[in-house]
CSV table of C-alpha atoms and ligand atoms in Angstrom, one decimal:
chain,number,residue,atom,x,y,z
A,1,MET,CA,12.5,59.0,-24.6
A,2,SER,CA,12.2,56.5,-21.9
A,3,SER,CA,12.4,53.7,-24.4
A,4,PRO,CA,15.4,52.6,-26.4
A,5,LYS,CA,16.4,55.6,-28.4
A,6,ARG,CA,19.0,57.1,-30.6
A,7,LYS,CA,21.7,59.0,-28.8
A,8,SER,CA,21.0,62.7,-28.7
A,9,TYR,CA,24.6,63.7,-29.4
A,10,GLU,CA,25.3,61.5,-32.4
A,11,LEU,CA,22.3,62.2,-34.6
A,12,ASP,CA,23.0,61.9,-38.2
A,13,SER,CA,20.8,64.4,-39.9
A,14,ALA,CA,20.7,62.3,-43.0
A,15,GLU,CA,19.1,59.5,-41.1
A,16,PRO,CA,15.3,59.3,-40.9
A,17,GLU,CA,13.9,60.1,-37.6
A,18,PRO,CA,13.2,56.9,-35.8
A,19,SER,CA,10.0,56.4,-33.9
A,20,LYS,CA,9.8,57.2,-30.4
A,21,LYS,CA,10.4,55.4,-27.2
A,22,THR,CA,13.2,53.0,-27.6
A,23,LYS,CA,15.4,56.0,-27.5
A,24,LEU,CA,18.3,56.9,-29.4
A,25,SER,CA,21.2,58.3,-27.7
A,26,SER,CA,21.6,61.9,-26.6
A,27,ASP,CA,24.0,62.8,-29.2
A,28,GLU,CA,21.3,62.9,-31.7
A,29,GLU,CA,18.5,64.7,-30.0
A,30,SER,CA,19.8,67.0,-27.5
A,31,GLU,CA,21.4,70.1,-28.7
A,32,ALA,CA,18.9,71.5,-31.1
A,33,SER,CA,15.6,69.9,-30.6
A,34,GLU,CA,15.5,69.0,-26.9
A,35,ILE,CA,16.6,72.0,-25.0
A,36,PRO,CA,15.1,75.3,-26.2
A,37,ILE,CA,17.5,78.1,-25.5
A,38,SER,CA,14.9,79.9,-23.3
A,39,ASN,CA,14.7,76.9,-21.1
A,40,ALA,CA,18.3,75.8,-21.2
A,41,SER,CA,19.1,76.5,-17.6
A,42,ALA,CA,16.0,74.8,-16.2
A,43,ALA,CA,16.6,71.4,-14.6
A,44,PRO,CA,15.7,68.9,-17.3
A,45,ASP,CA,13.3,67.0,-15.0
A,46,SER,CA,11.4,70.2,-14.2
A,47,ARG,CA,10.0,70.0,-17.7
A,48,ILE,CA,8.3,66.6,-17.2
A,49,ASP,CA,4.6,66.8,-17.7
A,50,HIS,CA,2.8,63.6,-16.7
A,51,LYS,CA,-0.3,64.4,-18.7
A,52,ALA,CA,1.7,65.0,-21.9
A,53,ALA,CA,3.6,61.8,-21.2
A,54,ILE,CA,0.4,59.7,-20.8
A,55,ALA,CA,-1.2,61.3,-23.9
A,56,TYR,CA,1.9,60.3,-25.9
A,57,TRP,CA,1.9,56.7,-24.7
A,58,GLN,CA,-1.9,56.4,-25.1
A,59,GLY,CA,-1.3,57.3,-28.8
A,60,THR,CA,1.2,54.6,-29.2
A,61,GLU,CA,0.3,51.2,-30.5
A,62,ALA,CA,0.2,48.3,-28.0
A,63,THR,CA,3.0,46.3,-29.6
A,64,VAL,CA,6.6,45.6,-28.9
A,65,SER,CA,7.6,48.0,-31.6
A,66,GLY,CA,5.3,50.6,-30.0
A,67,VAL,CA,6.7,50.4,-26.5
A,68,LEU,CA,10.3,50.1,-27.8
A,69,GLY,CA,10.1,53.3,-29.9
A,70,GLY,CA,10.3,51.5,-33.2
A,71,PHE,CA,13.2,49.2,-32.2
A,72,PRO,CA,11.5,45.9,-31.7
A,73,GLU,CA,14.7,44.0,-32.6
A,74,VAL,CA,16.2,45.3,-29.3
A,75,SER,CA,13.8,43.2,-27.3
A,76,ARG,CA,15.6,39.8,-27.7
A,77,VAL,CA,19.0,41.0,-26.7
A,78,ASP,CA,17.6,43.0,-23.9
A,79,ILE,CA,15.6,40.1,-22.4
A,80,GLN,CA,18.7,37.8,-22.7
A,81,GLY,CA,20.9,40.3,-21.0
A,82,SER,CA,18.4,40.8,-18.2
A,83,SER,CA,18.0,37.1,-17.8
A,84,ASN,CA,21.8,36.6,-17.4
A,85,PHE,CA,22.0,39.6,-15.1
A,86,LEU,CA,19.3,38.2,-12.8
A,87,ALA,CA,20.8,34.7,-12.9
A,88,LYS,CA,24.1,36.1,-11.7
A,89,LEU,CA,22.4,38.0,-8.8
A,90,ARG,CA,20.6,34.8,-7.7
A,91,ARG,CA,23.8,32.7,-7.9
A,92,SER,CA,25.3,35.0,-5.2
A,93,SER,CA,22.1,35.2,-3.1
A,94,LYS,CA,21.4,33.3,0.1
A,95,ARG,CA,17.8,34.3,0.3
A,96,HIS,CA,16.8,33.8,-3.4
A,97,PRO,CA,19.2,31.3,-4.9
A,98,PRO,CA,18.5,29.7,-8.3
A,99,GLY,CA,16.3,26.6,-8.5
A,100,LYS,CA,13.1,28.0,-7.0
A,101,LYS,CA,10.8,30.6,-8.4
A,102,LEU,CA,10.6,33.9,-6.6
A,103,ARG,CA,7.3,34.4,-4.8
A,104,ARG,CA,6.3,37.7,-6.2
A,105,ALA,CA,7.7,40.2,-8.6
A,106,ALA,CA,6.5,43.6,-9.9
A,107,ASP,CA,6.9,44.8,-13.5
A,108,CYS,CA,6.9,48.6,-13.1
A,109,GLY,CA,6.1,50.9,-16.1
A,110,ALA,CA,5.4,47.6,-17.7
A,111,GLY,CA,3.9,48.7,-21.1
A,112,ILE,CA,2.4,45.6,-22.7
A,113,GLY,CA,4.1,43.2,-20.4
A,114,ARG,CA,7.1,42.5,-22.7
A,115,ILE,CA,9.4,41.8,-19.7
A,116,THR,CA,6.8,39.9,-17.7
A,117,GLU,CA,6.2,37.6,-20.7
A,118,GLY,CA,9.9,37.2,-21.7
A,119,LEU,CA,11.4,37.0,-18.2
A,120,LEU,CA,9.6,37.7,-15.0
A,121,SER,CA,6.7,35.2,-15.3
A,122,GLN,CA,9.4,32.5,-15.8
A,123,VAL,CA,11.3,33.4,-12.7
A,124,ALA,CA,8.4,34.4,-10.4
A,125,GLU,CA,5.2,32.7,-9.4
A,126,VAL,CA,3.2,35.9,-9.6
A,127,VAL,CA,4.0,39.2,-11.4
A,128,ASP,CA,2.1,42.4,-10.5
A,129,ILE,CA,1.9,45.0,-13.3
A,130,VAL,CA,2.1,48.7,-12.7
A,131,GLU,CA,1.4,50.7,-15.9
A,132,PRO,CA,-0.7,53.9,-16.3
A,133,VAL,CA,-1.9,53.2,-19.9
A,134,GLU,CA,-4.9,50.8,-20.0
A,135,SER,CA,-4.6,49.9,-23.6
A,136,PHE,CA,-1.2,48.5,-22.8
A,137,THR,CA,-2.3,46.5,-19.8
A,138,ASP,CA,-5.2,45.1,-21.8
A,139,ALA,CA,-2.6,43.2,-23.7
A,140,VAL,CA,-1.2,41.4,-20.6
A,141,LYS,CA,-4.4,40.8,-18.7
A,142,GLY,CA,-5.1,37.1,-18.0
A,143,LYS,CA,-1.7,36.0,-19.2
A,144,PRO,CA,0.0,33.2,-17.2
A,145,GLY,CA,1.6,34.4,-14.0
A,146,VAL,CA,0.1,37.8,-14.1
A,147,GLY,CA,-1.3,39.0,-10.8
A,148,GLU,CA,-2.7,42.4,-9.9
A,149,ILE,CA,-2.7,45.2,-12.5
A,150,PHE,CA,-2.4,48.8,-11.3
A,151,ASN,CA,-3.2,51.5,-13.9
A,152,VAL,CA,-1.2,54.2,-12.2
A,153,GLY,CA,2.1,56.0,-12.7
A,154,LEU,CA,4.9,55.0,-10.4
A,155,GLU,CA,4.7,58.4,-8.7
A,156,ALA,CA,1.2,57.4,-7.5
A,157,TRP,CA,1.8,53.8,-6.7
A,158,HIS,CA,1.8,53.1,-2.9
A,159,PRO,CA,2.1,49.4,-2.4
A,160,ASP,CA,3.3,50.1,1.2
A,161,ARG,CA,0.1,51.9,2.1
A,162,ASP,CA,-2.1,49.4,0.2
A,163,GLY,CA,-0.6,46.4,2.0
A,164,LEU,CA,0.9,44.8,-1.1
A,165,GLY,CA,4.0,42.7,-1.4
A,166,PRO,CA,6.5,41.7,-0.2
A,167,TYR,CA,8.2,41.6,-3.6
A,168,ASP,CA,11.4,39.6,-4.2
A,169,LEU,CA,12.0,41.6,-7.4
A,170,ILE,CA,10.8,45.0,-8.5
A,171,TRP,CA,11.8,45.6,-12.1
A,172,ASN,CA,11.8,49.1,-13.6
A,173,GLN,CA,12.8,49.5,-17.2
A,174,TRP,CA,12.7,52.3,-19.7
A,175,CYS,CA,10.2,54.1,-17.5
A,176,VAL,CA,11.8,55.9,-14.5
A,177,GLY,CA,12.7,58.8,-16.9
A,178,GLN,CA,9.0,59.6,-16.7
A,179,LEU,CA,9.5,60.7,-13.0
A,180,THR,CA,11.3,63.8,-11.7
A,181,ASP,CA,14.3,63.3,-9.6
A,182,VAL,CA,12.3,63.9,-6.4
A,183,GLN,CA,9.6,61.6,-7.5
A,184,LEU,CA,12.1,58.9,-8.3
A,185,VAL,CA,13.8,59.1,-4.9
A,186,ASP,CA,10.4,59.0,-3.1
A,187,TYR,CA,9.3,56.1,-5.2
A,188,LEU,CA,12.4,54.1,-4.5
A,189,GLN,CA,12.1,54.8,-0.8
A,190,ARG,CA,8.6,53.4,-0.9
A,191,MET,CA,9.8,50.3,-2.7
A,192,VAL,CA,12.2,49.5,0.1
A,193,LEU,CA,9.2,49.1,2.4
A,194,VAL,CA,7.7,46.3,0.2
A,195,LEU,CA,10.9,44.5,-0.7
A,196,SER,CA,11.5,41.1,0.8
A,197,GLU,CA,14.7,40.4,2.7
A,198,GLY,CA,17.4,39.8,0.1
A,199,GLY,CA,15.1,41.0,-2.7
A,200,TRP,CA,16.2,43.4,-5.5
A,201,ILE,CA,15.1,46.6,-7.1
A,202,VAL,CA,16.3,46.6,-10.7
A,203,VAL,CA,16.5,49.8,-12.7
A,204,LYS,CA,17.4,49.3,-16.4
A,205,GLU,CA,17.6,52.5,-18.4
A,206,ASN,CA,19.2,54.5,-21.1
A,207,LEU,CA,22.1,56.6,-20.1
A,208,SER,CA,22.6,60.2,-21.2
A,209,ASN,CA,25.7,60.8,-23.2
A,210,HIS,CA,25.3,64.6,-23.2
A,211,ASN,CA,28.6,66.2,-23.9
A,212,LEU,CA,28.5,68.3,-20.7
A,213,GLY,CA,27.4,65.3,-18.6
A,214,GLU,CA,23.8,66.5,-18.2
A,215,ASP,CA,20.5,64.8,-18.1
A,216,VAL,CA,18.5,65.3,-21.3
A,217,PHE,CA,14.8,66.2,-21.5
A,218,ASP,CA,12.8,64.7,-24.4
A,219,SER,CA,9.7,66.6,-25.3
A,220,GLU,CA,8.3,63.7,-27.3
A,221,ASP,CA,7.3,61.6,-24.4
A,222,SER,CA,8.1,64.2,-21.7
A,223,SER,CA,10.8,62.2,-20.0
A,224,VAL,CA,14.5,62.6,-19.0
A,225,THR,CA,17.5,60.5,-19.9
A,226,ARG,CA,19.8,60.6,-16.9
A,227,THR,CA,23.5,60.2,-16.6
A,228,ASP,CA,25.1,57.3,-14.7
A,229,THR,CA,26.3,59.8,-12.1
A,230,LYS,CA,22.8,61.1,-11.6
A,231,PHE,CA,21.4,57.6,-11.2
A,232,ARG,CA,24.0,56.7,-8.6
A,233,GLU,CA,23.3,59.9,-6.7
A,234,LEU,CA,19.6,59.3,-6.6
A,235,PHE,CA,20.0,55.7,-5.5
A,236,GLY,CA,22.1,56.9,-2.7
A,237,LYS,CA,19.6,59.5,-1.7
A,238,ALA,CA,16.9,56.8,-1.6
A,239,GLY,CA,19.1,54.8,0.9
A,240,LEU,CA,20.0,52.1,-1.6
A,241,LYS,CA,23.3,50.4,-2.3
A,242,LEU,CA,24.4,49.2,-5.7
A,243,VAL,CA,24.9,45.4,-5.5
A,244,SER,CA,25.6,44.8,-9.2
A,245,THR,CA,25.5,46.8,-12.5
A,246,GLU,CA,26.0,45.9,-16.1
A,247,LEU,CA,26.0,47.6,-19.4
A,248,GLN,CA,23.7,45.9,-21.9
A,249,ARG,CA,25.7,44.3,-24.6
A,250,GLY,CA,24.7,44.1,-28.2
A,251,MET,CA,22.6,47.2,-28.5
A,252,PRO,CA,22.4,48.6,-32.1
A,253,LYS,CA,24.9,51.3,-32.8
A,254,GLY,CA,23.6,54.8,-32.5
A,255,LEU,CA,21.2,54.0,-29.6
A,256,TYR,CA,21.8,55.2,-26.1
A,257,PRO,CA,23.8,52.9,-23.9
A,258,VAL,CA,21.6,50.9,-21.6
A,259,ARG,CA,22.6,50.0,-18.0
A,260,ALA,CA,21.0,47.7,-15.5
A,261,TYR,CA,21.4,48.4,-11.7
A,262,ALA,CA,20.5,46.0,-9.0
A,263,LEU,CA,19.8,47.7,-5.7
A,264,GLN,CA,19.2,46.8,-2.1
A,265,PRO,CA,18.6,48.8,1.0
A,266,ARG,CA,21.8,49.9,2.7
B,12,LIG,C1,9.4,52.6,-23.3
B,12,LIG,S1,8.0,51.9,-22.5
B,12,LIG,C2,8.7,50.6,-21.7
B,12,LIG,C3,7.7,49.5,-21.3
B,12,LIG,C4,8.4,48.3,-20.6
B,12,LIG,N1,9.1,48.6,-19.4
B,12,LIG,C5,9.3,47.6,-21.6
B,12,LIG,O1,10.5,47.7,-21.4
B,12,LIG,O2,8.8,46.9,-22.5
B,12,LIG,C6,7.7,53.1,-21.3
B,12,LIG,C7,6.4,52.8,-20.4
B,12,LIG,O3,6.4,53.7,-19.3
B,12,LIG,C8,5.0,54.0,-19.1
B,12,LIG,N2,4.9,55.3,-18.3
B,12,LIG,C9,4.6,56.5,-18.7
B,12,LIG,N3,4.6,57.3,-17.7
B,12,LIG,C10,4.8,56.6,-16.6
B,12,LIG,C11,4.8,56.8,-15.2
B,12,LIG,N4,4.6,58.0,-14.7
B,12,LIG,N5,5.0,55.8,-14.3
B,12,LIG,C12,5.2,54.5,-14.9
B,12,LIG,N6,5.2,54.2,-16.2
B,12,LIG,C13,5.0,55.2,-17.0
B,12,LIG,C14,4.5,54.2,-20.5
B,12,LIG,O4,3.1,54.1,-20.6
B,12,LIG,C15,5.1,53.0,-21.2
B,12,LIG,O5,4.4,51.8,-21.1
């Protein structure tokens, strides 16, 4: 899943199946359940079906536990890690140093606005929300610091065309697995057009630990979990350079590792 999740390649069959999104690591899910033999050679992202993904998320409760796949306890450590990561970025920034709020941020694939509430609204004057599922954005509507709400998938969000931004920070977490590789590169290229000078695109996602170093398709929410190598390749294709990256510490054992990447145009 695109949420915290158990590793596909470490699943302990005696363990009860955790609920969806927060994803486990690949060790658990992959081999048997995730890649049917008939489809084993297809690129994992070719199996992404946006309708199925949205149906899945629409059927998920609008709570932290819902958007984190049944691992709400991960939220605290995640937000703390993100806050530290961002603080370090700002300490080495000439354009957006600490001490002053960022002008505008975007929470992309925002779910119920967990990150907006826990982090982004504290560091930015206004946070725009991009999230296709309306029952999720209903939970964040009207909250302090929340600006525009766009109920679309990232593949269909065109802030450049619609005259939005500029954004000092575009945060993408546990959601870019919902896009195909081509869609993700296109999307990141569009984000460059609405990023302020010195601003950052942050991608924070699970990493595939597939034993052959492959991305893993998850039929539950119709998403892919990518390898670190694949992420870096796609960032490069989008014309982005990696300015900082960190592994999230303190994730419960058995879940996929989670890595944050801070990106800027090359
Ligand atoms: C695991 S939740 C993460 C939510 C939020 N980023 C967080 O960390 O709390 C994944 C979110 O991605 C959203 N999503 C599904 N398809 C998407 C798409 N094509 N573009 C953007 N978001 C999508 C889901 O509706 C859901 O809110």
